[in-house]
CSV table of N, CA, C and O in Angstrom, one decimal:
chain,number,residue,atom,x,y,z
A,1,UNK,N,30.1,70.9,-32.6
A,1,UNK,CA,30.0,71.5,-33.7
A,1,UNK,C,31.3,72.2,-34.2
A,1,UNK,O,31.8,72.9,-33.3
A,2,UNK,N,31.9,71.9,-35.3
A,2,UNK,CA,33.2,72.5,-35.8
A,2,UNK,C,32.9,73.9,-36.2
A,2,UNK,O,32.0,74.2,-37.0
A,3,UNK,N,34.0,74.7,-35.9
A,3,UNK,CA,33.8,76.1,-36.6
A,3,UNK,C,33.9,76.1,-38.1
A,3,UNK,O,34.6,75.3,-38.6
A,4,UNK,N,33.4,77.2,-38.7
A,4,UNK,CA,33.2,77.4,-40.0
A,4,UNK,C,34.5,77.9,-40.4
A,4,UNK,O,35.5,78.4,-39.6
A,5,UNK,N,34.8,78.0,-41.7
A,5,UNK,CA,36.1,78.5,-42.3
A,5,UNK,C,36.1,80.0,-42.0
A,5,UNK,O,37.2,80.4,-41.7
A,6,UNK,N,35.1,80.7,-42.1
A,6,UNK,CA,35.2,82.2,-41.8
A,6,UNK,C,35.4,82.3,-40.3
A,6,UNK,O,36.1,83.4,-39.9
A,7,UNK,N,34.9,81.6,-39.5
A,7,UNK,CA,35.2,81.7,-38.0
A,7,UNK,C,36.6,81.4,-37.6
A,7,UNK,O,37.2,82.1,-36.8
A,8,UNK,N,37.2,80.5,-38.5
A,8,UNK,CA,38.6,80.1,-38.3
A,8,UNK,C,39.6,81.2,-38.6
A,8,UNK,O,40.5,81.7,-37.9
A,9,UNK,N,39.2,81.7,-39.7
A,9,UNK,CA,40.0,83.0,-40.4
A,9,UNK,C,39.9,84.1,-39.3
A,9,UNK,O,41.0,84.7,-39.1
A,10,UNK,N,38.7,84.4,-38.9
A,10,UNK,CA,38.6,85.7,-38.0
A,10,UNK,C,39.3,85.4,-36.7
A,10,UNK,O,40.0,86.2,-36.4
A,11,UNK,N,39.3,84.3,-36.2
A,11,UNK,CA,40.1,83.9,-35.2
A,11,UNK,C,41.5,83.9,-35.3
A,11,UNK,O,42.3,84.5,-34.4
A,12,UNK,N,42.0,83.7,-36.4
A,12,UNK,CA,43.6,83.7,-36.7
A,12,UNK,C,44.0,85.1,-36.8
A,12,UNK,O,44.9,85.6,-36.3
A,13,UNK,N,43.1,86.0,-37.6
A,13,UNK,CA,43.2,87.2,-37.6
A,13,UNK,C,43.2,88.1,-36.3
A,13,UNK,O,44.3,88.8,-36.1
A,14,UNK,N,42.4,87.7,-35.6
A,14,UNK,CA,42.3,88.4,-34.2
A,14,UNK,C,43.5,88.0,-33.2
A,14,UNK,O,43.9,88.6,-32.6
A,15,UNK,N,44.0,86.8,-33.4
A,15,UNK,CA,45.3,86.3,-32.8
A,15,UNK,C,46.3,87.0,-33.3
A,15,UNK,O,47.4,87.0,-32.5
A,16,UNK,N,46.4,87.5,-34.4
A,16,UNK,CA,47.6,88.2,-35.0
A,16,UNK,C,47.7,89.8,-34.4
A,16,UNK,O,48.7,90.3,-34.5
A,17,UNK,N,46.6,90.2,-33.9
A,17,UNK,CA,46.4,91.7,-33.6
A,17,UNK,C,47.1,91.8,-32.1
A,17,UNK,O,46.6,91.0,-31.3
A,18,UNK,N,47.9,92.6,-31.9
A,18,UNK,CA,48.5,92.8,-30.8
A,18,UNK,C,47.7,94.0,-29.8
A,18,UNK,O,47.5,95.0,-30.4
A,19,UNK,N,47.2,93.5,-28.8
A,19,UNK,CA,46.3,94.5,-28.0
A,19,UNK,C,47.0,95.7,-27.6
A,19,UNK,O,46.3,96.7,-27.6
A,20,UNK,N,48.3,95.6,-27.2
A,20,UNK,CA,49.1,96.9,-26.7
A,20,UNK,C,49.2,97.9,-27.9
A,20,UNK,O,49.0,99.1,-27.8
A,21,UNK,N,49.3,97.3,-29.2
A,21,UNK,CA,49.2,98.2,-30.3
A,21,UNK,C,48.0,98.9,-30.6
A,21,UNK,O,47.9,100.1,-30.9
A,22,UNK,N,47.0,98.0,-30.5
A,22,UNK,CA,45.6,98.6,-30.7
A,22,UNK,C,45.2,99.7,-29.7
A,22,UNK,O,44.9,100.9,-30.0
A,23,UNK,N,45.7,99.4,-28.5
A,23,UNK,CA,45.4,100.5,-27.3
A,23,UNK,C,46.2,101.8,-27.6
A,23,UNK,O,45.7,102.7,-27.4
A,24,UNK,N,47.6,101.6,-28.2
A,24,UNK,CA,48.4,102.6,-28.4
A,24,UNK,C,47.7,103.6,-29.6
A,24,UNK,O,47.8,104.8,-29.5
A,25,UNK,N,47.1,102.8,-30.5
A,25,UNK,CA,46.4,103.5,-31.6
A,25,UNK,C,45.4,104.4,-31.2
A,25,UNK,O,45.1,105.4,-31.5
A,26,UNK,N,44.6,103.7,-30.4
A,26,UNK,CA,43.3,104.2,-29.8
A,26,UNK,C,43.6,105.6,-29.1
A,26,UNK,O,43.1,106.7,-29.0
A,27,UNK,N,44.7,105.5,-28.2
A,27,UNK,CA,45.2,106.6,-27.3
A,27,UNK,C,45.7,107.8,-28.2
A,27,UNK,O,45.4,108.9,-28.1
A,28,UNK,N,46.3,107.4,-29.4
A,28,UNK,CA,46.9,108.4,-30.4
A,28,UNK,C,45.7,109.0,-30.9
A,28,UNK,O,45.8,110.3,-31.1
A,29,UNK,N,44.7,108.3,-31.3
A,29,UNK,CA,43.6,108.9,-31.9
A,29,UNK,C,42.8,109.8,-31.0
A,29,UNK,O,42.4,110.8,-31.4
A,30,UNK,N,42.7,109.4,-29.7
A,30,UNK,CA,42.1,110.5,-28.8
A,30,UNK,C,42.8,111.6,-28.5
A,30,UNK,O,42.3,112.7,-28.7
A,31,UNK,N,44.3,111.5,-28.6
A,31,UNK,CA,45.0,112.7,-28.5
A,31,UNK,C,44.8,113.6,-29.6
A,31,UNK,O,44.6,114.8,-29.5
A,32,UNK,N,44.8,113.1,-30.9
A,32,UNK,CA,44.6,113.8,-32.1
A,32,UNK,C,43.1,114.4,-32.0
A,32,UNK,O,43.0,115.9,-32.5
A,33,UNK,N,42.2,113.8,-31.6
A,33,UNK,CA,40.9,114.2,-31.5
A,33,UNK,C,40.8,115.6,-30.5
A,33,UNK,O,40.1,116.7,-30.9
A,34,UNK,N,41.5,115.5,-29.4
A,34,UNK,CA,41.4,116.6,-28.4
A,34,UNK,C,42.2,117.7,-29.2
A,34,UNK,O,41.6,118.8,-29.0
A,35,UNK,N,43.3,117.5,-29.9
A,35,UNK,CA,44.0,118.5,-30.6
A,35,UNK,C,43.2,119.2,-31.6
A,35,UNK,O,42.9,120.4,-31.8
A,36,UNK,N,42.4,118.3,-32.4
A,36,UNK,CA,41.4,118.8,-33.4
A,36,UNK,C,40.4,119.8,-32.8
A,36,UNK,O,39.9,120.7,-33.4
A,37,UNK,N,39.9,119.2,-31.7
A,37,UNK,CA,38.7,119.9,-31.0
A,37,UNK,C,39.2,121.2,-30.6
A,37,UNK,O,38.6,122.3,-30.8
A,38,UNK,N,40.4,121.4,-30.0
A,38,UNK,CA,41.1,122.6,-29.6
A,38,UNK,C,41.3,123.6,-30.9
A,38,UNK,O,41.1,124.9,-30.7
A,39,UNK,N,41.9,123.1,-31.8
A,39,UNK,CA,42.1,123.7,-33.0
A,39,UNK,C,40.9,124.4,-33.7
A,39,UNK,O,40.9,125.6,-33.8
A,40,UNK,N,39.9,123.5,-33.7
A,40,UNK,CA,38.5,123.9,-34.2
A,40,UNK,C,38.0,125.0,-33.3
A,40,UNK,O,37.4,126.1,-34.0
A,41,UNK,N,38.0,125.0,-32.1
A,41,UNK,CA,37.6,126.1,-31.1
A,41,UNK,C,38.3,127.3,-31.4
A,41,UNK,O,37.9,128.4,-31.4
A,42,UNK,N,39.7,127.2,-31.5
A,42,UNK,CA,40.5,128.5,-31.6
A,42,UNK,C,40.1,129.0,-33.1
A,42,UNK,O,40.2,130.3,-33.2
A,43,UNK,N,40.0,128.2,-34.1
A,43,UNK,CA,39.7,128.8,-35.4
A,43,UNK,C,38.3,129.5,-35.3
A,43,UNK,O,38.0,130.7,-36.0
A,44,UNK,N,37.2,128.9,-34.8
A,44,UNK,CA,35.9,129.5,-34.4
A,44,UNK,C,36.2,131.0,-33.9
A,44,UNK,O,35.6,131.8,-34.1
A,45,UNK,N,36.9,130.9,-32.6
A,45,UNK,CA,37.1,132.2,-32.0
A,45,UNK,C,37.8,133.2,-32.9
A,45,UNK,O,37.3,134.4,-33.0
A,46,UNK,N,38.8,132.8,-33.8
A,46,UNK,CA,39.4,133.7,-34.7
A,46,UNK,C,38.5,134.3,-35.7
A,46,UNK,O,38.5,135.4,-35.9
A,47,UNK,N,37.6,133.4,-36.2
A,47,UNK,CA,36.7,133.8,-37.1
A,47,UNK,C,35.7,134.7,-36.7
A,47,UNK,O,35.2,135.6,-37.3
A,48,UNK,N,35.1,134.5,-35.4
A,48,UNK,CA,34.2,135.4,-34.7
A,48,UNK,C,34.9,136.8,-34.4
A,48,UNK,O,34.3,137.9,-34.8
A,49,UNK,N,36.1,136.9,-34.0
A,49,UNK,CA,36.9,138.2,-33.8
A,49,UNK,C,37.1,138.9,-35.0
A,49,UNK,O,36.9,140.0,-35.3
A,50,UNK,N,37.4,138.0,-36.1
A,50,UNK,CA,37.7,138.6,-37.5
A,50,UNK,C,36.4,139.2,-38.0
A,50,UNK,O,36.4,140.3,-38.6
A,51,UNK,N,35.3,138.5,-37.9
A,51,UNK,CA,34.1,139.1,-38.3
A,51,UNK,C,33.6,140.4,-37.6
A,51,UNK,O,33.2,141.5,-38.3
A,52,UNK,N,33.9,140.4,-36.3
A,52,UNK,CA,33.7,141.7,-35.7
A,52,UNK,C,34.4,142.8,-35.9
A,52,UNK,O,34.1,144.0,-36.5
A,53,UNK,N,35.7,142.4,-36.3
A,53,UNK,CA,36.7,143.5,-36.8
A,53,UNK,C,36.4,143.9,-38.1
A,53,UNK,O,36.4,145.2,-38.4
A,54,UNK,N,35.9,143.1,-38.9
A,54,UNK,CA,35.5,143.3,-40.5
A,54,UNK,C,34.4,144.4,-40.4
A,54,UNK,O,34.3,145.2,-41.2
A,55,UNK,N,33.3,144.0,-39.4
A,55,UNK,CA,32.3,144.8,-39.4
A,55,UNK,C,32.7,146.2,-39.0
A,55,UNK,O,32.2,147.3,-39.7
A,56,UNK,N,33.5,146.4,-38.1
A,56,UNK,CA,34.0,147.6,-37.6
A,56,UNK,C,34.7,148.4,-38.7
A,56,UNK,O,34.4,149.5,-38.9
A,57,UNK,N,35.5,147.6,-39.4
A,57,UNK,CA,36.2,148.4,-40.5
A,57,UNK,C,35.4,148.8,-41.6
A,57,UNK,O,35.7,149.8,-42.3
A,58,UNK,N,34.4,147.9,-41.9
A,58,UNK,CA,33.2,148.3,-43.1
A,58,UNK,C,32.6,149.5,-42.6
A,58,UNK,O,32.4,150.4,-43.5
A,59,UNK,N,32.3,149.6,-41.4
A,59,UNK,CA,31.6,150.9,-41.0
A,59,UNK,C,32.4,152.0,-41.2
A,59,UNK,O,32.0,153.2,-41.6
A,60,UNK,N,33.7,152.0,-40.8
A,60,UNK,CA,34.6,153.2,-40.8
A,60,UNK,C,35.0,153.3,-42.4
A,60,UNK,O,34.8,154.6,-42.7
A,61,UNK,N,35.0,152.3,-43.1
A,61,UNK,CA,35.4,152.6,-44.7
A,61,UNK,C,34.2,153.4,-45.1
A,61,UNK,O,34.3,154.3,-46.0
A,62,UNK,N,32.9,153.0,-44.8
A,62,UNK,CA,31.7,153.7,-45.3
A,62,UNK,C,31.7,155.1,-44.9
A,62,UNK,O,31.3,156.1,-45.7
A,63,UNK,N,32.0,155.3,-43.6
A,63,UNK,CA,31.9,156.8,-43.2
A,63,UNK,C,33.1,157.5,-44.0
A,63,UNK,O,32.7,158.7,-44.2
A,64,UNK,N,34.2,157.0,-44.1
A,64,UNK,CA,35.2,157.8,-44.7
A,64,UNK,C,35.0,158.0,-46.4
A,64,UNK,O,35.1,159.1,-46.9
A,65,UNK,N,34.4,157.1,-46.9
A,65,UNK,CA,33.9,157.2,-48.3
A,65,UNK,C,32.8,158.2,-48.3
A,65,UNK,O,33.0,159.0,-49.3
A,66,UNK,N,31.9,158.2,-47.4
A,66,UNK,CA,30.9,159.5,-47.5
A,66,UNK,C,31.7,160.7,-47.4
A,66,UNK,O,31.2,161.8,-48.2
A,67,UNK,N,32.6,160.9,-46.5
A,67,UNK,CA,33.2,162.1,-46.1
A,67,UNK,C,34.1,162.6,-47.4
A,67,UNK,O,34.1,163.7,-47.9
A,68,UNK,N,34.6,161.6,-48.0
A,68,UNK,CA,35.5,162.1,-49.2
A,68,UNK,C,34.5,162.4,-50.4
A,68,UNK,O,34.7,163.4,-51.2
A,69,UNK,N,33.2,161.8,-50.5
A,69,UNK,CA,32.2,162.2,-51.6
A,69,UNK,C,31.7,163.7,-51.3
A,69,UNK,O,31.7,164.7,-52.0
A,70,UNK,N,31.5,163.8,-49.9
A,70,UNK,CA,31.1,165.4,-49.5
A,70,UNK,C,32.3,166.4,-49.7
A,70,UNK,O,31.9,167.4,-50.3
A,71,UNK,N,33.5,165.9,-49.5
A,71,UNK,CA,34.7,166.8,-49.8
A,71,UNK,C,34.7,167.2,-51.1
A,71,UNK,O,34.9,168.3,-51.5
A,72,UNK,N,34.5,166.1,-52.0
A,72,UNK,CA,34.6,166.3,-53.5
A,72,UNK,C,33.6,167.3,-54.0
A,72,UNK,O,33.9,168.1,-54.7
A,73,UNK,N,32.2,167.2,-53.3
A,73,UNK,CA,31.3,168.1,-53.8
A,73,UNK,C,31.7,169.4,-53.3
A,73,UNK,O,31.4,170.4,-54.1
A,74,UNK,N,32.2,169.7,-52.1
A,74,UNK,CA,32.5,170.9,-51.8
A,74,UNK,C,33.6,171.6,-52.6
A,74,UNK,O,33.7,172.8,-52.9
A,75,UNK,N,34.7,170.7,-52.8
A,75,UNK,CA,35.7,171.4,-53.8
A,75,UNK,C,35.2,171.7,-55.1
A,75,UNK,O,35.6,172.7,-55.7
A,76,UNK,N,34.3,170.9,-55.6
A,76,UNK,CA,33.7,171.2,-57.0
A,76,UNK,C,33.0,172.6,-56.8
A,76,UNK,O,33.2,173.3,-57.7
A,77,UNK,N,32.3,172.8,-55.8
A,77,UNK,CA,31.5,174.0,-55.6
A,77,UNK,C,32.5,175.1,-55.5
A,77,UNK,O,32.2,176.2,-56.1
A,78,UNK,N,33.7,175.0,-54.7
A,78,UNK,CA,34.6,176.0,-54.5
A,78,UNK,C,35.3,176.5,-55.8
A,78,UNK,O,35.4,177.6,-56.2
A,79,UNK,N,35.7,175.5,-56.7
A,79,UNK,CA,36.3,175.6,-57.9
A,79,UNK,C,35.4,176.2,-58.8
A,79,UNK,O,35.8,177.1,-59.7
A,80,UNK,N,34.1,176.0,-58.9
A,80,UNK,CA,33.0,176.5,-59.8
A,80,UNK,C,32.9,177.9,-59.4
A,80,UNK,O,32.8,178.9,-60.2
A,81,UNK,N,32.9,178.4,-58.1
A,81,UNK,CA,32.9,179.7,-57.7
A,81,UNK,C,34.1,180.6,-58.1
A,81,UNK,O,34.0,181.7,-58.4
A,82,UNK,N,35.2,179.7,-57.9
A,82,UNK,CA,36.5,180.5,-58.3
A,82,UNK,C,36.4,180.8,-59.8
A,82,UNK,O,36.8,182.0,-60.2
A,83,UNK,N,35.9,179.9,-60.6
A,83,UNK,CA,36.1,180.2,-62.2
A,83,UNK,C,35.0,181.1,-62.5
A,83,UNK,O,35.2,182.0,-63.4
A,84,UNK,N,33.8,181.2,-61.7
A,84,UNK,CA,32.8,182.2,-62.0
A,84,UNK,C,33.5,183.5,-61.6
A,84,UNK,O,33.3,184.5,-62.3
A,85,UNK,N,34.2,183.7,-60.4
A,85,UNK,CA,34.7,184.8,-59.9
A,85,UNK,C,35.9,185.4,-60.9
A,85,UNK,O,35.8,186.4,-61.3
A,86,UNK,N,36.6,184.4,-61.4
A,86,UNK,CA,37.8,184.8,-62.4
A,86,UNK,C,37.0,185.3,-63.7
A,86,UNK,O,37.6,186.3,-64.3
A,87,UNK,N,36.1,184.6,-64.2
A,87,UNK,CA,35.3,185.2,-65.3
A,87,UNK,C,34.7,186.4,-65.1
A,87,UNK,O,34.7,187.3,-66.1
A,88,UNK,N,34.1,186.8,-64.1
A,88,UNK,CA,33.6,188.1,-63.8
A,88,UNK,C,34.5,189.1,-63.7
A,88,UNK,O,34.4,190.3,-64.2
A,89,UNK,N,35.6,188.8,-62.9
A,89,UNK,CA,36.6,189.7,-62.8
A,89,UNK,C,37.5,190.0,-64.1
A,89,UNK,O,37.6,191.1,-64.4
A,90,UNK,N,37.5,189.2,-65.1
A,90,UNK,CA,38.3,189.4,-66.3
A,90,UNK,C,37.3,190.3,-67.1
A,90,UNK,O,37.8,191.1,-68.0
A,91,UNK,N,36.1,190.1,-67.1
A,91,UNK,CA,35.0,190.9,-67.8
A,91,UNK,C,35.1,192.4,-67.4
A,91,UNK,O,34.8,193.3,-68.1
A,92,UNK,N,35.3,192.5,-66.2
A,92,UNK,CA,35.2,193.9,-65.5
A,92,UNK,C,36.5,194.7,-65.7
A,92,UNK,O,36.4,196.0,-66.1
A,93,UNK,N,37.5,194.1,-66.2
A,93,UNK,CA,38.7,194.8,-66.5
A,93,UNK,C,38.9,194.9,-67.9
A,93,UNK,O,39.3,195.3,-68.8
């Protein structure tokens, strides 16, 4: 039985392919895959560390915000007392 036209074409294309070049391409792809996996792992570690740090900084920020709000209330109270005392003192004189 004679080969069909498609079989002849495939055979000729396969005959044009250099096995050493194919092996070199496969090796390069494996090396790149290893690099990408290492880079991906490094990025995951960085994201995890950043997330933890962000949570810590968020807690500190909330604490400092609460402290500033309390300080403002205290200062408002102090200035209100000072104004009251000045008003009382000026009326007495």
